[in-house]
Amino acid sequence: MLGLRGAPAPCPLHVREPEASALAVPGLCIMDAAMETQSAAEAGDGFTKISRAAGRRGKKRRAEEQQPEGPDGVGQMEMEGPRPSKKPVFPPLSGDAFSSGKGEMRKIPVPANRYTPLKENWMKIFTPVVEHLGLQIRFNLKSRNIEIRTCKETKDVSALTKAVDFVKAFILGFQVEDALALIRLDDLFLESFEITDVKPLKGDHLSRAIGRIAGKGGKTKFTIENVTRTRIVLADLKIHILGSFQNIKMARTAICNLILGSPPSKVYGNIRAVASRAADRF
């Protein structure tokens, strides 16, 4: 090895170390150059990293900038016309137009024990149904039904329903003056239930429950009516209540307590407390 001319042969370690360093440095340079090129391309194309909130605000701002403005600096959308009213106004629909020219008829059966009261109060029933509601009414002697139907003079769509409720209330035992409230007012209802629906009573227990509801001379029933502002009819096992939804609820609760055996004095106190709270609320 010493006798050969030229430079001495390099050691393998000296050969590999410069090659590794020489290869590593150009590789890093290539990666850095690629990243710089990519960032430059992104900057050249106009892509920027933005957050989600900033994107929403940017879209809103661009939409406001693109909206054309009028001569007074007001947007075109605001100048198109007035805003629509919150409550749409619809003209009242006549009964003739609602039924498409076809008349409607309802039948109300009359029990035998209401024939005489119906005959005595027929004009009081006939007048409001025909004159105020514009309906036709008659009592069919063969079928023992009261028939009510619409005609050309019927203007209100709900007139037939009001008339049927009015006649049904009279047939159930209410006075004509009390039943007329169903025609004059819209928030009155009629509810019926039986004593045995609350508690299955028989014999003397059932008679005592009816006596607790009525009271001596009807005192308990009159008190419940006056406090709850309702009208109550006791017809054997059936109880009919006429009034508004909240008042019917109070009267029904008081009657159910009497059926279950509560003394009338306790029921009076409860309904008076409930009625006073309802009056304070409204």
PDB file of C-alpha atoms in Angstrom:
ATOM      1  CA  MET A   1       0.000   0.000   0.000  1.00  0.00           C
ATOM      2  CA  LEU A   2       2.895   2.399   0.678  1.00  0.00           C
ATOM      3  CA  GLY A   3       4.613   1.648  -2.605  1.00  0.00           C
ATOM      4  CA  LEU A   4       1.627   2.718  -4.727  1.00  0.00           C
ATOM      5  CA  ARG A   5       1.598   6.197  -6.127  1.00  0.00           C
ATOM      6  CA  GLY A   6      -1.266   8.520  -5.395  1.00  0.00           C
ATOM      7  CA  ALA A   7      -3.308   9.429  -2.357  1.00  0.00           C
ATOM      8  CA  PRO A   8      -3.746   6.845   0.356  1.00  0.00           C
ATOM      9  CA  ALA A   9      -6.996   4.828   0.239  1.00  0.00           C
ATOM     10  CA  PRO A  10      -9.547   6.407   2.510  1.00  0.00           C
ATOM     11  CA  CYS A  11     -10.975   4.526   5.435  1.00  0.00           C
ATOM     12  CA  PRO A  12     -14.496   3.172   4.921  1.00  0.00           C
ATOM     13  CA  LEU A  13     -15.746   5.186   7.884  1.00  0.00           C
ATOM     14  CA  HIS A  14     -14.382   8.361   6.342  1.00  0.00           C
ATOM     15  CA  VAL A  15     -16.132   7.505   3.073  1.00  0.00           C
ATOM     16  CA  ARG A  16     -19.608   6.670   4.502  1.00  0.00           C
ATOM     17  CA  GLU A  17     -19.843   9.618   6.905  1.00  0.00           C
ATOM     18  CA  PRO A  18     -19.466  12.376   4.290  1.00  0.00           C
ATOM     19  CA  GLU A  19     -21.875  10.511   1.942  1.00  0.00           C
ATOM     20  CA  ALA A  20     -24.547  10.231   4.662  1.00  0.00           C
ATOM     21  CA  SER A  21     -24.202  13.870   5.606  1.00  0.00           C
ATOM     22  CA  ALA A  22     -24.170  14.872   1.981  1.00  0.00           C
ATOM     23  CA  LEU A  23     -27.381  12.925   1.310  1.00  0.00           C
ATOM     24  CA  ALA A  24     -29.136  14.183   4.454  1.00  0.00           C
ATOM     25  CA  VAL A  25     -28.507  17.858   3.840  1.00  0.00           C
ATOM     26  CA  PRO A  26     -29.853  17.924   0.269  1.00  0.00           C
ATOM     27  CA  GLY A  27     -32.932  15.955   1.439  1.00  0.00           C
ATOM     28  CA  LEU A  28     -33.722  18.546   4.088  1.00  0.00           C
ATOM     29  CA  CYS A  29     -33.218  21.276   1.580  1.00  0.00           C
ATOM     30  CA  ILE A  30     -35.636  19.555  -0.835  1.00  0.00           C
ATOM     31  CA  MET A  31     -38.336  19.208   1.859  1.00  0.00           C
ATOM     32  CA  ASP A  32     -37.932  22.829   2.957  1.00  0.00           C
ATOM     33  CA  ALA A  33     -38.153  23.970  -0.622  1.00  0.00           C
ATOM     34  CA  ALA A  34     -41.310  21.897  -1.202  1.00  0.00           C
ATOM     35  CA  MET A  35     -42.989  23.357   1.902  1.00  0.00           C
ATOM     36  CA  GLU A  36     -42.044  26.885   0.842  1.00  0.00           C
ATOM     37  CA  THR A  37     -43.396  26.211  -2.652  1.00  0.00           C
ATOM     38  CA  GLN A  38     -46.680  24.836  -1.234  1.00  0.00           C
ATOM     39  CA  SER A  39     -47.125  27.788   1.133  1.00  0.00           C
ATOM     40  CA  ALA A  40     -46.323  30.184  -1.714  1.00  0.00           C
ATOM     41  CA  ALA A  41     -48.859  28.435  -3.944  1.00  0.00           C
ATOM     42  CA  GLU A  42     -51.487  28.652  -1.222  1.00  0.00           C
ATOM     43  CA  ALA A  43     -50.729  32.314  -0.692  1.00  0.00           C
ATOM     44  CA  GLY A  44     -50.843  32.867  -4.432  1.00  0.00           C
ATOM     45  CA  ASP A  45     -54.254  31.130  -4.797  1.00  0.00           C
ATOM     46  CA  GLY A  46     -55.784  33.213  -1.999  1.00  0.00           C
ATOM     47  CA  PHE A  47     -56.607  30.381   0.429  1.00  0.00           C
ATOM     48  CA  THR A  48     -56.519  31.385   4.079  1.00  0.00           C
ATOM     49  CA  LYS A  49     -57.338  29.430   7.186  1.00  0.00           C
ATOM     50  CA  ILE A  50     -60.362  30.901   9.002  1.00  0.00           C
ATOM     51  CA  SER A  51     -62.441  29.815  11.946  1.00  0.00           C
ATOM     52  CA  ARG A  52     -66.086  28.775  11.776  1.00  0.00           C
ATOM     53  CA  ALA A  53     -67.409  31.876  13.531  1.00  0.00           C
ATOM     54  CA  ALA A  54     -65.325  34.142  11.348  1.00  0.00           C
ATOM     55  CA  GLY A  55     -66.725  32.388   8.286  1.00  0.00           C
ATOM     56  CA  ARG A  56     -70.301  33.104   9.336  1.00  0.00           C
ATOM     57  CA  ARG A  57     -69.533  36.737  10.021  1.00  0.00           C
ATOM     58  CA  GLY A  58     -67.717  36.986   6.729  1.00  0.00           C
ATOM     59  CA  LYS A  59     -70.657  35.538   4.797  1.00  0.00           C
ATOM     60  CA  LYS A  60     -73.046  37.952   6.503  1.00  0.00           C
ATOM     61  CA  ARG A  61     -70.759  40.883   5.765  1.00  0.00           C
ATOM     62  CA  ARG A  62     -70.374  39.893   2.125  1.00  0.00           C
ATOM     63  CA  ALA A  63     -74.168  39.475   1.787  1.00  0.00           C
ATOM     64  CA  GLU A  64     -74.672  42.984   3.175  1.00  0.00           C
ATOM     65  CA  GLU A  65     -72.069  44.384   0.827  1.00  0.00           C
ATOM     66  CA  GLN A  66     -73.610  42.659  -2.205  1.00  0.00           C
ATOM     67  CA  GLN A  67     -77.146  43.854  -1.346  1.00  0.00           C
ATOM     68  CA  PRO A  68     -78.042  46.759  -3.655  1.00  0.00           C
ATOM     69  CA  GLU A  69     -78.943  49.989  -1.977  1.00  0.00           C
ATOM     70  CA  GLY A  70     -81.618  52.449  -2.944  1.00  0.00           C
ATOM     71  CA  PRO A  71     -81.207  56.163  -3.455  1.00  0.00           C
ATOM     72  CA  ASP A  72     -81.590  56.853   0.267  1.00  0.00           C
ATOM     73  CA  GLY A  73     -79.082  54.215   1.281  1.00  0.00           C
ATOM     74  CA  VAL A  74     -81.791  51.733   2.267  1.00  0.00           C
ATOM     75  CA  GLY A  75     -81.588  48.143   1.083  1.00  0.00           C
ATOM     76  CA  GLN A  76     -83.818  47.031  -1.753  1.00  0.00           C
ATOM     77  CA  MET A  77     -85.440  44.313   0.364  1.00  0.00           C
ATOM     78  CA  GLU A  78     -86.806  46.868   2.813  1.00  0.00           C
ATOM     79  CA  MET A  79     -88.253  49.055   0.047  1.00  0.00           C
ATOM     80  CA  GLU A  80     -90.311  46.353  -1.641  1.00  0.00           C
ATOM     81  CA  GLY A  81     -93.404  46.856   0.537  1.00  0.00           C
ATOM     82  CA  PRO A  82     -94.838  46.890   4.065  1.00  0.00           C
ATOM     83  CA  ARG A  83     -94.469  43.870   6.282  1.00  0.00           C
ATOM     84  CA  PRO A  84     -97.490  41.550   6.466  1.00  0.00           C
ATOM     85  CA  SER A  85     -99.689  41.876   9.546  1.00  0.00           C
ATOM     86  CA  LYS A  86     -99.270  39.270  12.271  1.00  0.00           C
ATOM     87  CA  LYS A  87    -102.946  38.201  12.343  1.00  0.00           C
ATOM     88  CA  PRO A  88    -104.452  37.427   8.942  1.00  0.00           C
ATOM     89  CA  VAL A  89    -107.938  38.765   8.422  1.00  0.00           C
ATOM     90  CA  PHE A  90    -110.422  36.407   6.796  1.00  0.00           C
ATOM     91  CA  PRO A  91    -114.003  37.392   5.960  1.00  0.00           C
ATOM     92  CA  PRO A  92    -116.718  35.425   7.760  1.00  0.00           C
ATOM     93  CA  LEU A  93    -117.882  32.361   5.875  1.00  0.00           C
ATOM     94  CA  SER A  94    -121.622  32.013   5.417  1.00  0.00           C
ATOM     95  CA  GLY A  95    -123.373  28.785   6.234  1.00  0.00           C
ATOM     96  CA  ASP A  96    -124.635  28.418   2.672  1.00  0.00           C
ATOM     97  CA  ALA A  97    -121.128  28.681   1.222  1.00  0.00           C
ATOM     98  CA  PHE A  98    -119.724  26.303   3.819  1.00  0.00           C
ATOM     99  CA  SER A  99    -122.247  23.564   3.077  1.00  0.00           C
ATOM    100  CA  SER A 100    -121.940  24.015  -0.714  1.00  0.00           C
ATOM    101  CA  GLY A 101    -125.681  24.580  -1.034  1.00  0.00           C
ATOM    102  CA  LYS A 102    -126.634  21.384   0.824  1.00  0.00           C
ATOM    103  CA  GLY A 103    -128.661  21.755   4.002  1.00  0.00           C
ATOM    104  CA  GLU A 104    -127.700  20.036   7.241  1.00  0.00           C
ATOM    105  CA  MET A 105    -130.150  18.551   9.720  1.00  0.00           C
ATOM    106  CA  ARG A 106    -129.829  17.301  13.288  1.00  0.00           C
ATOM    107  CA  LYS A 107    -132.295  15.226  15.304  1.00  0.00           C
ATOM    108  CA  ILE A 108    -132.659  15.363  19.091  1.00  0.00           C
ATOM    109  CA  PRO A 109    -134.751  12.621  20.763  1.00  0.00           C
ATOM    110  CA  VAL A 110    -137.188  13.772  23.433  1.00  0.00           C
ATOM    111  CA  PRO A 111    -137.996  11.444  26.372  1.00  0.00           C
ATOM    112  CA  ALA A 112    -141.571  11.028  27.525  1.00  0.00           C
ATOM    113  CA  ASN A 113    -141.090  13.009  30.740  1.00  0.00           C
ATOM    114  CA  ARG A 114    -140.113  16.151  28.772  1.00  0.00           C
ATOM    115  CA  TYR A 115    -143.138  16.328  26.468  1.00  0.00           C
ATOM    116  CA  THR A 116    -145.134  18.636  28.732  1.00  0.00           C
ATOM    117  CA  PRO A 117    -142.272  21.071  29.505  1.00  0.00           C
ATOM    118  CA  LEU A 118    -141.429  21.166  25.790  1.00  0.00           C
ATOM    119  CA  LYS A 119    -145.016  22.017  24.882  1.00  0.00           C
ATOM    120  CA  GLU A 120    -145.199  24.763  27.512  1.00  0.00           C
ATOM    121  CA  ASN A 121    -141.864  26.371  26.531  1.00  0.00           C
ATOM    122  CA  TRP A 122    -141.996  25.760  22.773  1.00  0.00           C
ATOM    123  CA  MET A 123    -142.187  29.458  21.823  1.00  0.00           C
ATOM    124  CA  LYS A 124    -139.209  30.261  24.074  1.00  0.00           C
ATOM    125  CA  ILE A 125    -137.211  27.620  22.181  1.00  0.00           C
ATOM    126  CA  PHE A 126    -138.601  28.428  18.731  1.00  0.00           C
ATOM    127  CA  THR A 127    -137.904  32.196  18.804  1.00  0.00           C
ATOM    128  CA  PRO A 128    -134.096  32.262  19.375  1.00  0.00           C
ATOM    129  CA  VAL A 129    -133.457  29.337  17.035  1.00  0.00           C
ATOM    130  CA  VAL A 130    -135.422  30.806  14.115  1.00  0.00           C
ATOM    131  CA  GLU A 131    -134.999  34.570  14.557  1.00  0.00           C
ATOM    132  CA  HIS A 132    -131.462  34.848  15.955  1.00  0.00           C
ATOM    133  CA  LEU A 133    -129.747  31.812  14.415  1.00  0.00           C
ATOM    134  CA  GLY A 134    -131.677  31.692  11.131  1.00  0.00           C
ATOM    135  CA  LEU A 135    -132.504  27.985  11.345  1.00  0.00           C
ATOM    136  CA  GLN A 136    -135.631  25.881  10.841  1.00  0.00           C
ATOM    137  CA  ILE A 137    -136.958  23.783  13.722  1.00  0.00           C
ATOM    138  CA  ARG A 138    -139.896  21.425  14.195  1.00  0.00           C
ATOM    139  CA  PHE A 139    -141.078  18.646  16.509  1.00  0.00           C
ATOM    140  CA  ASN A 140    -141.797  15.413  14.653  1.00  0.00           C
ATOM    141  CA  LEU A 141    -144.786  13.758  16.351  1.00  0.00           C
ATOM    142  CA  LYS A 142    -144.196  10.372  14.722  1.00  0.00           C
ATOM    143  CA  SER A 143    -140.513   9.915  15.617  1.00  0.00           C
ATOM    144  CA  ARG A 144    -140.690  12.077  18.793  1.00  0.00           C
ATOM    145  CA  ASN A 145    -137.594  14.005  17.691  1.00  0.00           C
ATOM    146  CA  ILE A 146    -136.821  17.709  17.453  1.00  0.00           C
ATOM    147  CA  GLU A 147    -135.431  18.348  13.960  1.00  0.00           C
ATOM    148  CA  ILE A 148    -133.247  21.373  13.239  1.00  0.00           C
ATOM    149  CA  ARG A 149    -131.838  22.191   9.807  1.00  0.00           C
ATOM    150  CA  THR A 150    -130.051  25.013   7.988  1.00  0.00           C
ATOM    151  CA  CYS A 151    -131.587  27.182   5.269  1.00  0.00           C
ATOM    152  CA  LYS A 152    -130.725  30.154   3.065  1.00  0.00           C
ATOM    153  CA  GLU A 153    -131.099  32.593   5.981  1.00  0.00           C
ATOM    154  CA  THR A 154    -128.378  30.803   7.995  1.00  0.00           C
ATOM    155  CA  LYS A 155    -125.365  33.102   8.156  1.00  0.00           C
ATOM    156  CA  ASP A 156    -123.214  31.616  10.917  1.00  0.00           C
ATOM    157  CA  VAL A 157    -121.492  28.266  10.383  1.00  0.00           C
ATOM    158  CA  SER A 158    -121.704  27.341  14.083  1.00  0.00           C
ATOM    159  CA  ALA A 159    -125.398  28.228  14.371  1.00  0.00           C
ATOM    160  CA  LEU A 160    -126.550  24.627  13.988  1.00  0.00           C
ATOM    161  CA  THR A 161    -124.208  23.369  16.706  1.00  0.00           C
ATOM    162  CA  LYS A 162    -125.300  26.115  19.103  1.00  0.00           C
ATOM    163  CA  ALA A 163    -128.961  25.365  18.495  1.00  0.00           C
ATOM    164  CA  VAL A 164    -128.457  21.635  19.094  1.00  0.00           C
ATOM    165  CA  ASP A 165    -126.608  22.302  22.366  1.00  0.00           C
ATOM    166  CA  PHE A 166    -129.354  24.697  23.461  1.00  0.00           C
ATOM    167  CA  VAL A 167    -132.150  22.193  22.798  1.00  0.00           C
ATOM    168  CA  LYS A 168    -130.182  19.312  24.366  1.00  0.00           C
ATOM    169  CA  ALA A 169    -129.640  21.342  27.530  1.00  0.00           C
ATOM    170  CA  PHE A 170    -133.383  21.975  27.804  1.00  0.00           C
ATOM    171  CA  ILE A 171    -134.197  18.309  27.193  1.00  0.00           C
ATOM    172  CA  LEU A 172    -131.767  17.287  29.961  1.00  0.00           C
ATOM    173  CA  GLY A 173    -133.679  19.438  32.456  1.00  0.00           C
ATOM    174  CA  PHE A 174    -132.119  22.915  32.458  1.00  0.00           C
ATOM    175  CA  GLN A 175    -134.301  26.012  32.429  1.00  0.00           C
ATOM    176  CA  VAL A 176    -134.715  27.795  29.087  1.00  0.00           C
ATOM    177  CA  GLU A 177    -133.073  30.941  30.469  1.00  0.00           C
ATOM    178  CA  ASP A 178    -129.997  28.971  31.564  1.00  0.00           C
ATOM    179  CA  ALA A 179    -129.806  27.017  28.311  1.00  0.00           C
ATOM    180  CA  LEU A 180    -129.929  30.269  26.285  1.00  0.00           C
ATOM    181  CA  ALA A 181    -126.408  31.051  27.569  1.00  0.00           C
ATOM    182  CA  LEU A 182    -125.106  28.344  25.211  1.00  0.00           C
ATOM    183  CA  ILE A 183    -126.255  30.490  22.275  1.00  0.00           C
ATOM    184  CA  ARG A 184    -125.037  33.816  23.625  1.00  0.00           C
ATOM    185  CA  LEU A 185    -121.613  32.702  24.900  1.00  0.00           C
ATOM    186  CA  ASP A 186    -118.917  30.619  23.207  1.00  0.00           C
ATOM    187  CA  ASP A 187    -116.987  29.235  26.204  1.00  0.00           C
ATOM    188  CA  LEU A 188    -119.817  27.290  27.846  1.00  0.00           C
ATOM    189  CA  PHE A 189    -119.979  23.506  27.837  1.00  0.00           C
ATOM    190  CA  LEU A 190    -122.239  20.709  29.006  1.00  0.00           C
ATOM    191  CA  GLU A 191    -120.947  17.677  30.910  1.00  0.00           C
ATOM    192  CA  SER A 192    -122.831  14.610  32.129  1.00  0.00           C
ATOM    193  CA  PHE A 193    -121.807  11.652  34.271  1.00  0.00           C
ATOM    194  CA  GLU A 194    -123.389   9.094  36.579  1.00  0.00           C
ATOM    195  CA  ILE A 195    -122.952   8.576  40.298  1.00  0.00           C
ATOM    196  CA  THR A 196    -121.929   4.963  39.747  1.00  0.00           C
ATOM    197  CA  ASP A 197    -119.047   6.175  37.564  1.00  0.00           C
ATOM    198  CA  VAL A 198    -117.458   7.683  40.697  1.00  0.00           C
ATOM    199  CA  LYS A 199    -118.276   4.885  43.134  1.00  0.00           C
ATOM    200  CA  PRO A 200    -120.353   1.705  42.609  1.00  0.00           C
ATOM    201  CA  LEU A 201    -123.154   2.276  45.138  1.00  0.00           C
ATOM    202  CA  LYS A 202    -126.421   0.353  45.510  1.00  0.00           C
ATOM    203  CA  GLY A 203    -129.598   0.574  47.563  1.00  0.00           C
ATOM    204  CA  ASP A 204    -129.635   2.923  50.526  1.00  0.00           C
ATOM    205  CA  HIS A 205    -125.998   3.927  49.979  1.00  0.00           C
ATOM    206  CA  LEU A 206    -126.937   5.299  46.563  1.00  0.00           C
ATOM    207  CA  SER A 207    -129.942   7.150  47.997  1.00  0.00           C
ATOM    208  CA  ARG A 208    -127.811   8.732  50.719  1.00  0.00           C
ATOM    209  CA  ALA A 209    -125.240   9.870  48.114  1.00  0.00           C
ATOM    210  CA  ILE A 210    -127.995  11.579  46.109  1.00  0.00           C
ATOM    211  CA  GLY A 211    -129.255  13.180  49.325  1.00  0.00           C
ATOM    212  CA  ARG A 212    -125.784  14.517  50.171  1.00  0.00           C
ATOM    213  CA  ILE A 213    -125.507  16.113  46.719  1.00  0.00           C
ATOM    214  CA  ALA A 214    -128.947  17.747  46.884  1.00  0.00           C
ATOM    215  CA  GLY A 215    -128.983  18.695  50.570  1.00  0.00           C
ATOM    216  CA  LYS A 216    -132.001  19.697  52.618  1.00  0.00           C
ATOM    217  CA  GLY A 217    -134.342  21.529  50.252  1.00  0.00           C
ATOM    218  CA  GLY A 218    -131.616  21.617  47.585  1.00  0.00           C
ATOM    219  CA  LYS A 219    -129.318  23.762  49.764  1.00  0.00           C
ATOM    220  CA  THR A 220    -126.105  21.906  48.929  1.00  0.00           C
ATOM    221  CA  LYS A 221    -126.778  21.927  45.191  1.00  0.00           C
ATOM    222  CA  PHE A 222    -127.633  25.657  45.236  1.00  0.00           C
ATOM    223  CA  THR A 223    -124.463  26.448  47.194  1.00  0.00           C
ATOM    224  CA  ILE A 224    -122.259  24.578  44.722  1.00  0.00           C
ATOM    225  CA  GLU A 225    -124.002  26.351  41.823  1.00  0.00           C
ATOM    226  CA  ASN A 226    -123.528  29.809  43.329  1.00  0.00           C
ATOM    227  CA  VAL A 227    -119.899  29.323  44.334  1.00  0.00           C
ATOM    228  CA  THR A 228    -118.761  27.691  41.080  1.00  0.00           C
ATOM    229  CA  ARG A 229    -121.095  29.738  38.812  1.00  0.00           C
ATOM    230  CA  THR A 230    -122.591  26.681  37.175  1.00  0.00           C
ATOM    231  CA  ARG A 231    -125.995  25.040  36.799  1.00  0.00           C
ATOM    232  CA  ILE A 232    -126.527  21.460  38.005  1.00  0.00           C
ATOM    233  CA  VAL A 233    -129.345  19.026  37.237  1.00  0.00           C
ATOM    234  CA  LEU A 234    -129.857  15.843  39.291  1.00  0.00           C
ATOM    235  CA  ALA A 235    -131.797  13.286  37.268  1.00  0.00           C
ATOM    236  CA  ASP A 236    -131.796  10.041  39.237  1.00  0.00           C
ATOM    237  CA  LEU A 237    -128.313   8.556  38.717  1.00  0.00           C
ATOM    238  CA  LYS A 238    -127.228  11.146  36.154  1.00  0.00           C
ATOM    239  CA  ILE A 239    -125.718  14.532  36.927  1.00  0.00           C
ATOM    240  CA  HIS A 240    -125.564  17.293  34.307  1.00  0.00           C
ATOM    241  CA  ILE A 241    -123.361  20.385  34.750  1.00  0.00           C
ATOM    242  CA  LEU A 242    -123.530  23.528  32.590  1.00  0.00           C
ATOM    243  CA  GLY A 243    -120.755  26.139  32.735  1.00  0.00           C
ATOM    244  CA  SER A 244    -117.250  27.037  31.649  1.00  0.00           C
ATOM    245  CA  PHE A 245    -114.433  24.483  31.654  1.00  0.00           C
ATOM    246  CA  GLN A 246    -112.806  25.651  34.901  1.00  0.00           C
ATOM    247  CA  ASN A 247    -116.117  26.036  36.733  1.00  0.00           C
ATOM    248  CA  ILE A 248    -117.298  22.591  35.630  1.00  0.00           C
ATOM    249  CA  LYS A 249    -114.082  21.149  37.010  1.00  0.00           C
ATOM    250  CA  MET A 250    -114.649  22.739  40.441  1.00  0.00           C
ATOM    251  CA  ALA A 251    -118.291  21.627  40.601  1.00  0.00           C
ATOM    252  CA  ARG A 252    -117.420  18.088  39.491  1.00  0.00           C
ATOM    253  CA  THR A 253    -114.741  17.817  42.187  1.00  0.00           C
ATOM    254  CA  ALA A 254    -117.175  18.952  44.882  1.00  0.00           C
ATOM    255  CA  ILE A 255    -119.874  16.502  43.745  1.00  0.00           C
ATOM    256  CA  CYS A 256    -117.380  13.624  43.597  1.00  0.00           C
ATOM    257  CA  ASN A 257    -116.271  14.385  47.162  1.00  0.00           C
ATOM    258  CA  LEU A 258    -119.888  14.281  48.323  1.00  0.00           C
ATOM    259  CA  ILE A 259    -120.420  10.949  46.561  1.00  0.00           C
ATOM    260  CA  LEU A 260    -117.318   9.521  48.229  1.00  0.00           C
ATOM    261  CA  GLY A 261    -118.682  10.460  51.678  1.00  0.00           C
ATOM    262  CA  SER A 262    -117.176  13.846  52.571  1.00  0.00           C
ATOM    263  CA  PRO A 263    -119.378  16.014  54.833  1.00  0.00           C
ATOM    264  CA  PRO A 264    -120.961  19.041  53.128  1.00  0.00           C
ATOM    265  CA  SER A 265    -119.223  21.512  55.483  1.00  0.00           C
ATOM    266  CA  LYS A 266    -115.793  20.314  54.350  1.00  0.00           C
ATOM    267  CA  VAL A 267    -116.838  20.456  50.697  1.00  0.00           C
ATOM    268  CA  TYR A 268    -118.072  24.046  51.160  1.00  0.00           C
ATOM    269  CA  GLY A 269    -114.720  25.113  52.550  1.00  0.00           C
ATOM    270  CA  ASN A 270    -112.777  23.450  49.756  1.00  0.00           C
ATOM    271  CA  ILE A 271    -114.798  24.922  46.887  1.00  0.00           C
ATOM    272  CA  ARG A 272    -114.778  28.398  48.475  1.00  0.00           C
ATOM    273  CA  ALA A 273    -110.981  28.258  48.778  1.00  0.00           C
ATOM    274  CA  VAL A 274    -110.597  27.095  45.180  1.00  0.00           C
ATOM    275  CA  ALA A 275    -113.053  29.727  43.911  1.00  0.00           C
ATOM    276  CA  SER A 276    -111.262  32.535  45.777  1.00  0.00           C
ATOM    277  CA  ARG A 277    -107.892  31.462  44.347  1.00  0.00           C
ATOM    278  CA  ALA A 278    -109.372  31.375  40.848  1.00  0.00           C
ATOM    279  CA  ALA A 279    -110.868  34.855  41.325  1.00  0.00           C
ATOM    280  CA  ASP A 280    -107.511  36.235  42.532  1.00  0.00           C
ATOM    281  CA  ARG A 281    -105.752  34.637  39.553  1.00  0.00           C
ATOM    282  CA  PHE A 282    -108.023  36.326  37.031  1.00  0.00           C
TER     283      PHE A 282
END
